[in-house]
Short mmCIF file of C-alpha atoms in Angstrom, two decimals:
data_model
loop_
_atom_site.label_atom_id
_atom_site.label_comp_id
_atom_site.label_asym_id
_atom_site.label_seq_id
_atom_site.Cartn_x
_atom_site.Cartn_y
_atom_site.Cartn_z
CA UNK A 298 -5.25 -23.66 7.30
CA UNK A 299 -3.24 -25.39 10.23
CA UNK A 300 -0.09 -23.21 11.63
CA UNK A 301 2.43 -25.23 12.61
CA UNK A 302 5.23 -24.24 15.32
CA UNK A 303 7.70 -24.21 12.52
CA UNK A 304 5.52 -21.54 10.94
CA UNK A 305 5.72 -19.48 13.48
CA UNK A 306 9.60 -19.94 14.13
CA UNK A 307 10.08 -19.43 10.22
CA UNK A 308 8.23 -16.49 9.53
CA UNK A 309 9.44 -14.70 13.24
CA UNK A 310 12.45 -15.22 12.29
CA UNK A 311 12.24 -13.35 8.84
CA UNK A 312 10.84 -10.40 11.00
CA UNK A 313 13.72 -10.35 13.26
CA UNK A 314 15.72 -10.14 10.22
CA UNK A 315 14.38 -7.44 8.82
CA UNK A 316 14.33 -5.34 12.02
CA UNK A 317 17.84 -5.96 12.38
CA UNK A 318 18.65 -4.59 9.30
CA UNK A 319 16.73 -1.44 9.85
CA UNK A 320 13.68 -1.99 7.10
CA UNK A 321 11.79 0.20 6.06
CA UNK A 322 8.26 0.09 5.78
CA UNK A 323 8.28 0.97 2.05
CA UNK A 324 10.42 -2.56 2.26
CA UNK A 325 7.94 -4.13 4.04
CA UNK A 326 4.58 -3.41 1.91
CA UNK A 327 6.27 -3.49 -0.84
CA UNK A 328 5.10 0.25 -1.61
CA UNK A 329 7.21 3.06 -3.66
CA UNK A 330 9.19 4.95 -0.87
CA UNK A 331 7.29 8.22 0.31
CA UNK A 332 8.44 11.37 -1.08
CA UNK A 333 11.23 12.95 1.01
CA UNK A 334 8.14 15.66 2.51
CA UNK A 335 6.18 13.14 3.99
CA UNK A 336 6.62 12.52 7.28
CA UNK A 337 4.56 9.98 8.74
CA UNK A 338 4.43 11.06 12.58
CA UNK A 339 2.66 14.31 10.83
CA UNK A 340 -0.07 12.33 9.70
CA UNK A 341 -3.40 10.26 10.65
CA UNK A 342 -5.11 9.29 8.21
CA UNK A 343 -9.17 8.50 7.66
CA UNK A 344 -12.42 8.92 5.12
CA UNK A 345 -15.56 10.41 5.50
CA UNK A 346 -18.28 9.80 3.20
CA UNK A 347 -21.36 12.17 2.94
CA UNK A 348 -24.33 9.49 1.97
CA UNK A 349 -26.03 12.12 0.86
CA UNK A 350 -24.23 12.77 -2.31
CA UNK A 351 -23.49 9.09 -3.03
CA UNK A 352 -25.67 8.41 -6.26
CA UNK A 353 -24.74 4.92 -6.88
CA UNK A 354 -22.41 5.14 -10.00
CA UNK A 355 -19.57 2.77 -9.30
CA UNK A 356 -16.98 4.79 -10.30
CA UNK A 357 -15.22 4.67 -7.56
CA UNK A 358 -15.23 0.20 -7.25
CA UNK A 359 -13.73 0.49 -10.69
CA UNK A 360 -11.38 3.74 -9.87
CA UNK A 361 -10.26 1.00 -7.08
CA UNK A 362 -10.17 -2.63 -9.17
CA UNK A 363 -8.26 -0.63 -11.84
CA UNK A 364 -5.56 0.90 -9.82
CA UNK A 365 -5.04 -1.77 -7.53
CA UNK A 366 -5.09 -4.47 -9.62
CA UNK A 367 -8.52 -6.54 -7.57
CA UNK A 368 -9.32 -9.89 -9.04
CA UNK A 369 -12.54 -10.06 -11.00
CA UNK A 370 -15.74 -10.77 -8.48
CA UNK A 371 -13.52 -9.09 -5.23
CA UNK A 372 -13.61 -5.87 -3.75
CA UNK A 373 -11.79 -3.77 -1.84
CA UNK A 374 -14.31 -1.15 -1.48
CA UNK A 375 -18.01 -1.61 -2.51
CA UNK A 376 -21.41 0.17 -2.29
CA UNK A 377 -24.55 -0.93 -1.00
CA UNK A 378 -28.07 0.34 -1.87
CA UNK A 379 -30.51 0.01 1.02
CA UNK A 380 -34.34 0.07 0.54
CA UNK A 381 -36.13 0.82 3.48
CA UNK A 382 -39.99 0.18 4.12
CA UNK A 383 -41.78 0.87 7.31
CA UNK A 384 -42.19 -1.88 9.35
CA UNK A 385 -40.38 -4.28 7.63
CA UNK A 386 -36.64 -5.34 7.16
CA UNK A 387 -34.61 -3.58 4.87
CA UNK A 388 -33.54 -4.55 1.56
CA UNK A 389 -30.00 -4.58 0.79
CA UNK A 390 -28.43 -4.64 -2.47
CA UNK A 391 -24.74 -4.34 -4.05
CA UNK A 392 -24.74 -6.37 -7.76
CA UNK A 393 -20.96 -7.33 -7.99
CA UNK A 394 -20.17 -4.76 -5.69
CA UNK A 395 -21.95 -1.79 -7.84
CA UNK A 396 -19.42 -2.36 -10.17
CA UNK A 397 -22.01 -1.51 -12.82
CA UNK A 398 -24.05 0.68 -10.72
CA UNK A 399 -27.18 -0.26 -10.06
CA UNK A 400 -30.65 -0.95 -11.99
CA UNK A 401 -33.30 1.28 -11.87
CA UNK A 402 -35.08 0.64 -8.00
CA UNK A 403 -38.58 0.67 -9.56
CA UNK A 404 -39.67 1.58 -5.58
CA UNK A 405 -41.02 5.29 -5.32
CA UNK A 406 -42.66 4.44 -1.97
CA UNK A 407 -39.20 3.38 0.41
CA UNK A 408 -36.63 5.27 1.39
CA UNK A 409 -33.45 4.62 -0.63
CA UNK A 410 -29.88 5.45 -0.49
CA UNK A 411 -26.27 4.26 -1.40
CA UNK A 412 -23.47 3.57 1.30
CA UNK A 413 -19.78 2.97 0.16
CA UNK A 414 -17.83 0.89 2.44
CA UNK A 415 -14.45 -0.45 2.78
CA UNK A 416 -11.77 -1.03 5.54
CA UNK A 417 -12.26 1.24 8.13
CA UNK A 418 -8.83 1.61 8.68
CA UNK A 419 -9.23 1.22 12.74
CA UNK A 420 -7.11 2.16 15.39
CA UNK A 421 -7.53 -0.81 17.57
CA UNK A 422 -7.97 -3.18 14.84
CA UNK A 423 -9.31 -6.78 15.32
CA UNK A 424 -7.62 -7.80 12.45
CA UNK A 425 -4.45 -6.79 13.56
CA UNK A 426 -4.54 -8.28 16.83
CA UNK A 427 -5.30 -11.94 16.00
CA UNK A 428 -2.55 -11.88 12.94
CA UNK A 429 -0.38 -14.52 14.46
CA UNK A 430 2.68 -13.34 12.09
CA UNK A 431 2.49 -9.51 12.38
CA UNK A 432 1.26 -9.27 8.64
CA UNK A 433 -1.26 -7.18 9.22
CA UNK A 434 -0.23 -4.06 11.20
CA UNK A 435 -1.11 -0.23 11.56
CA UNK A 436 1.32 1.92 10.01
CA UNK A 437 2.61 5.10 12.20
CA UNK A 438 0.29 7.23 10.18
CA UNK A 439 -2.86 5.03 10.81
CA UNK A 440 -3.23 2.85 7.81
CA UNK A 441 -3.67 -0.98 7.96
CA UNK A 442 -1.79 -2.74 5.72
CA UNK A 443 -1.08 -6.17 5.01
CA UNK A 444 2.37 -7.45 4.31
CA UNK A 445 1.87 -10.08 1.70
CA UNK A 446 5.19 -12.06 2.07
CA UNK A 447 4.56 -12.92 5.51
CA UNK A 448 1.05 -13.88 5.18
CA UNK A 449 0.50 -17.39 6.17
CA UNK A 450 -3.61 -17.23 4.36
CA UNK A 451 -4.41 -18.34 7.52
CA UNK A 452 -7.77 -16.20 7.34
CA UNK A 453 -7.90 -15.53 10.83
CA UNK A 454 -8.18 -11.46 9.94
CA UNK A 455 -10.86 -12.29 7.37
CA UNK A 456 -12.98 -13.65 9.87
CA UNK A 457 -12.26 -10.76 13.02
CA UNK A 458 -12.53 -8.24 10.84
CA UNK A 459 -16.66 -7.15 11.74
CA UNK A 460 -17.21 -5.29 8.24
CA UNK A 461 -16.26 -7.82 6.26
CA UNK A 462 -13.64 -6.11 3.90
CA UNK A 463 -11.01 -8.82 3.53
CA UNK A 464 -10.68 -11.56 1.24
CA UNK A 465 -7.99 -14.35 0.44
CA UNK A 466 -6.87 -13.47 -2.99
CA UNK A 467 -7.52 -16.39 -4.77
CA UNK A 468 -4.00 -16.40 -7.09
CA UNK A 469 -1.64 -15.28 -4.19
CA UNK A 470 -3.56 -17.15 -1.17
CA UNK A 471 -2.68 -14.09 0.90
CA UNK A 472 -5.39 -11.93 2.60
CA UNK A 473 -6.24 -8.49 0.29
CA UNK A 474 -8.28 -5.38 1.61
CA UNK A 475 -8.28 -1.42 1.03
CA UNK A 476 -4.93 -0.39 1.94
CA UNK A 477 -6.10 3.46 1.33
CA UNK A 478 -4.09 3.71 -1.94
CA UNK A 479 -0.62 4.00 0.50
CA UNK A 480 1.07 4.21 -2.48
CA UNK A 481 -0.49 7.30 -3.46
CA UNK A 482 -1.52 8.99 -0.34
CA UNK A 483 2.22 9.25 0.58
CA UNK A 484 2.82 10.68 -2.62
CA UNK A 485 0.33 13.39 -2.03
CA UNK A 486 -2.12 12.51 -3.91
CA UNK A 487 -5.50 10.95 -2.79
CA UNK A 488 -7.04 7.86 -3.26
CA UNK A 489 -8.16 6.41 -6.13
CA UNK A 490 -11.87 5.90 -4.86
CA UNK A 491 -12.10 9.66 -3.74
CA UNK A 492 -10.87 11.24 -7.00
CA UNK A 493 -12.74 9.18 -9.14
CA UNK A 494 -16.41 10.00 -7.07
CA UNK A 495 -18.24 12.63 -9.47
CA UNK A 496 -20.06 13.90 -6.26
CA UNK A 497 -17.06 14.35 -3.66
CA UNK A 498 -19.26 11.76 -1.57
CA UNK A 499 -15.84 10.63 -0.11
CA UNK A 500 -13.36 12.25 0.70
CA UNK A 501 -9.59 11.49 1.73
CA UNK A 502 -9.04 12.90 5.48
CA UNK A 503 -6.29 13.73 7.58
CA UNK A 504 -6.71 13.99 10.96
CA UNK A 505 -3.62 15.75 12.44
CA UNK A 506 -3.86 18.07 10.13
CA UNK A 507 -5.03 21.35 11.38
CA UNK A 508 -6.09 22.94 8.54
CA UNK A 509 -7.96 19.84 7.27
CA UNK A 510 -11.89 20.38 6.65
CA UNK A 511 -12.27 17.26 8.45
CA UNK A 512 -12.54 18.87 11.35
CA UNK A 513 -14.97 21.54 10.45
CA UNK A 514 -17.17 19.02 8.76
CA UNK A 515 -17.21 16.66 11.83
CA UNK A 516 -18.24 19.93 13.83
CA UNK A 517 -21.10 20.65 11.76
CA UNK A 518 -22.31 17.36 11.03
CA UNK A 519 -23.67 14.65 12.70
CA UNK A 520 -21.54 11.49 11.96
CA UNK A 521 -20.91 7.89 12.85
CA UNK A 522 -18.84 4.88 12.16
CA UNK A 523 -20.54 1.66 11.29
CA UNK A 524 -20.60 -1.15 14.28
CA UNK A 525 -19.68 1.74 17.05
CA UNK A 526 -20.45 -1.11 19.73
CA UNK A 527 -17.53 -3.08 18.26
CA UNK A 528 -15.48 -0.73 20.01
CA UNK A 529 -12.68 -0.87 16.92
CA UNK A 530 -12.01 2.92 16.47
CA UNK A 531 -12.87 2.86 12.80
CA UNK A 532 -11.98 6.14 10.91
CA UNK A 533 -14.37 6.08 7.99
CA UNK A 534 -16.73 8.63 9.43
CA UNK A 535 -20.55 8.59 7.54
CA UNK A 536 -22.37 11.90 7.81
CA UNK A 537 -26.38 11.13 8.70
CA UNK A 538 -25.68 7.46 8.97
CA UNK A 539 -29.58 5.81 8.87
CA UNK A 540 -29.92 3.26 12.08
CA UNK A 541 -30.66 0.75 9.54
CA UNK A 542 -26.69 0.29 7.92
CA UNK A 543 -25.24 -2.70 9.10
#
């Protein structure tokens, strides 16, 4: 999709609008307003996901298609099941996204696992920085969100972002991603991917919280973020992440 200087001019000038008239970013996302306790300078927010406990169920790529309304054959979180065989490549796997789960593997001779992945929710954001509208953004707490009504479809995000977790919706023509369930995490409550795992394999984090187990996990456990040469400062943290995850 072309972007024409009258674009630009049209959709800057809707921003300077609303930032005249004070909006909020409720206004902007078109989210329910935070509850009057939730302060967003108090909070930075992330997921870790033990790979360990992941068994492959899909409960939590429905948990997410059902509360945030994902078109059939899109995701906005998905899991992967890796089958890994000395000395060859691995074998990667995700039938409509796990969805369903996944078949039986039939291998007893590879090393399997499951990883879950969605937005990583980064703090220097590619995505962010080549939106030539401003409607994709980081919130103050740390979540990226798209603003639909400003989104030209341009799919420049779609193809910065390096783990692949955007899509153009295909009935709006606006980019769609993982936007952390805002709508619930400022409500207190977690997302709907993390509540719905029977395993606690992920788990809702916040990082300027003190007295979050975040930080005694992270302590005890070696983790990493996926594509850590990318340089993005992704916050989905993976405990015993296998060199092989790409």
């Amino acid at each position: 999709m072309d972007i024409t200087r009258r674009d630009l001019f049209t959709i800057g000038g809707k921003l300077l609008v609303l930032a005249s008239v004070g909006a909020t970013l409720e206004q902007i996302i078109g989210a329910a307003a935070p509850s009057d306790a939730y302060k967003m300078a108090d909070h930075w927010w992330g997921m870790i996901i033990d790979i360990d406990k992941c068994i492959g169920c899909g409960n939590c790529v429905r948990a997410c298609s059902k509360e945030n309304g994902v078109p059939k054959g899109y995701f906005r979180t998905w899991v992967e099941r890796y089958e890994i065989e000395e000395g060859k490549q691995p074998r990667v796997e995700s039938p409509d996204g796990a969805m369903d789960g996944f078949p039986p593997s039939g291998r007893t001779d590879v090393k399997s696992f499951y990883v879950p992945k969605l937005c990583n929710h980064c703090a220097d954001s590619p995505c962010v920085q080549v939106c030539p509208v401003g409607a994709t953004f980081v919130s103050p707490d740390g979540v990226v969100l798209v603003d639909e009504s400003y989104c030209l479809g341009c799919r420049y995000c779609v193809q910065a972002c390096p783990y692949g977790c955007r899509y153009l919706h295909p009935d709006k023509d606006t980019v769609d991603k993982c936007s952390l369930c805002y709508h619930r995490i400022t409500q207190g409550l977690t997302t709907a991917c993390c509540e719905n795992c029977p395993t606690g394999a992920r788990q809702l984090v916040d990082f300027k919280n003190p007295q979050d187990p975040v930080h005694e996990f992270l302590r005890k456990n070696k983790v990493e973020v996926l594509k850590p040469y990318m340089a993005t400062g992704a916050k989905v943290y993976y405990k015993d992440l296998d060199g092989a995850v790409r």
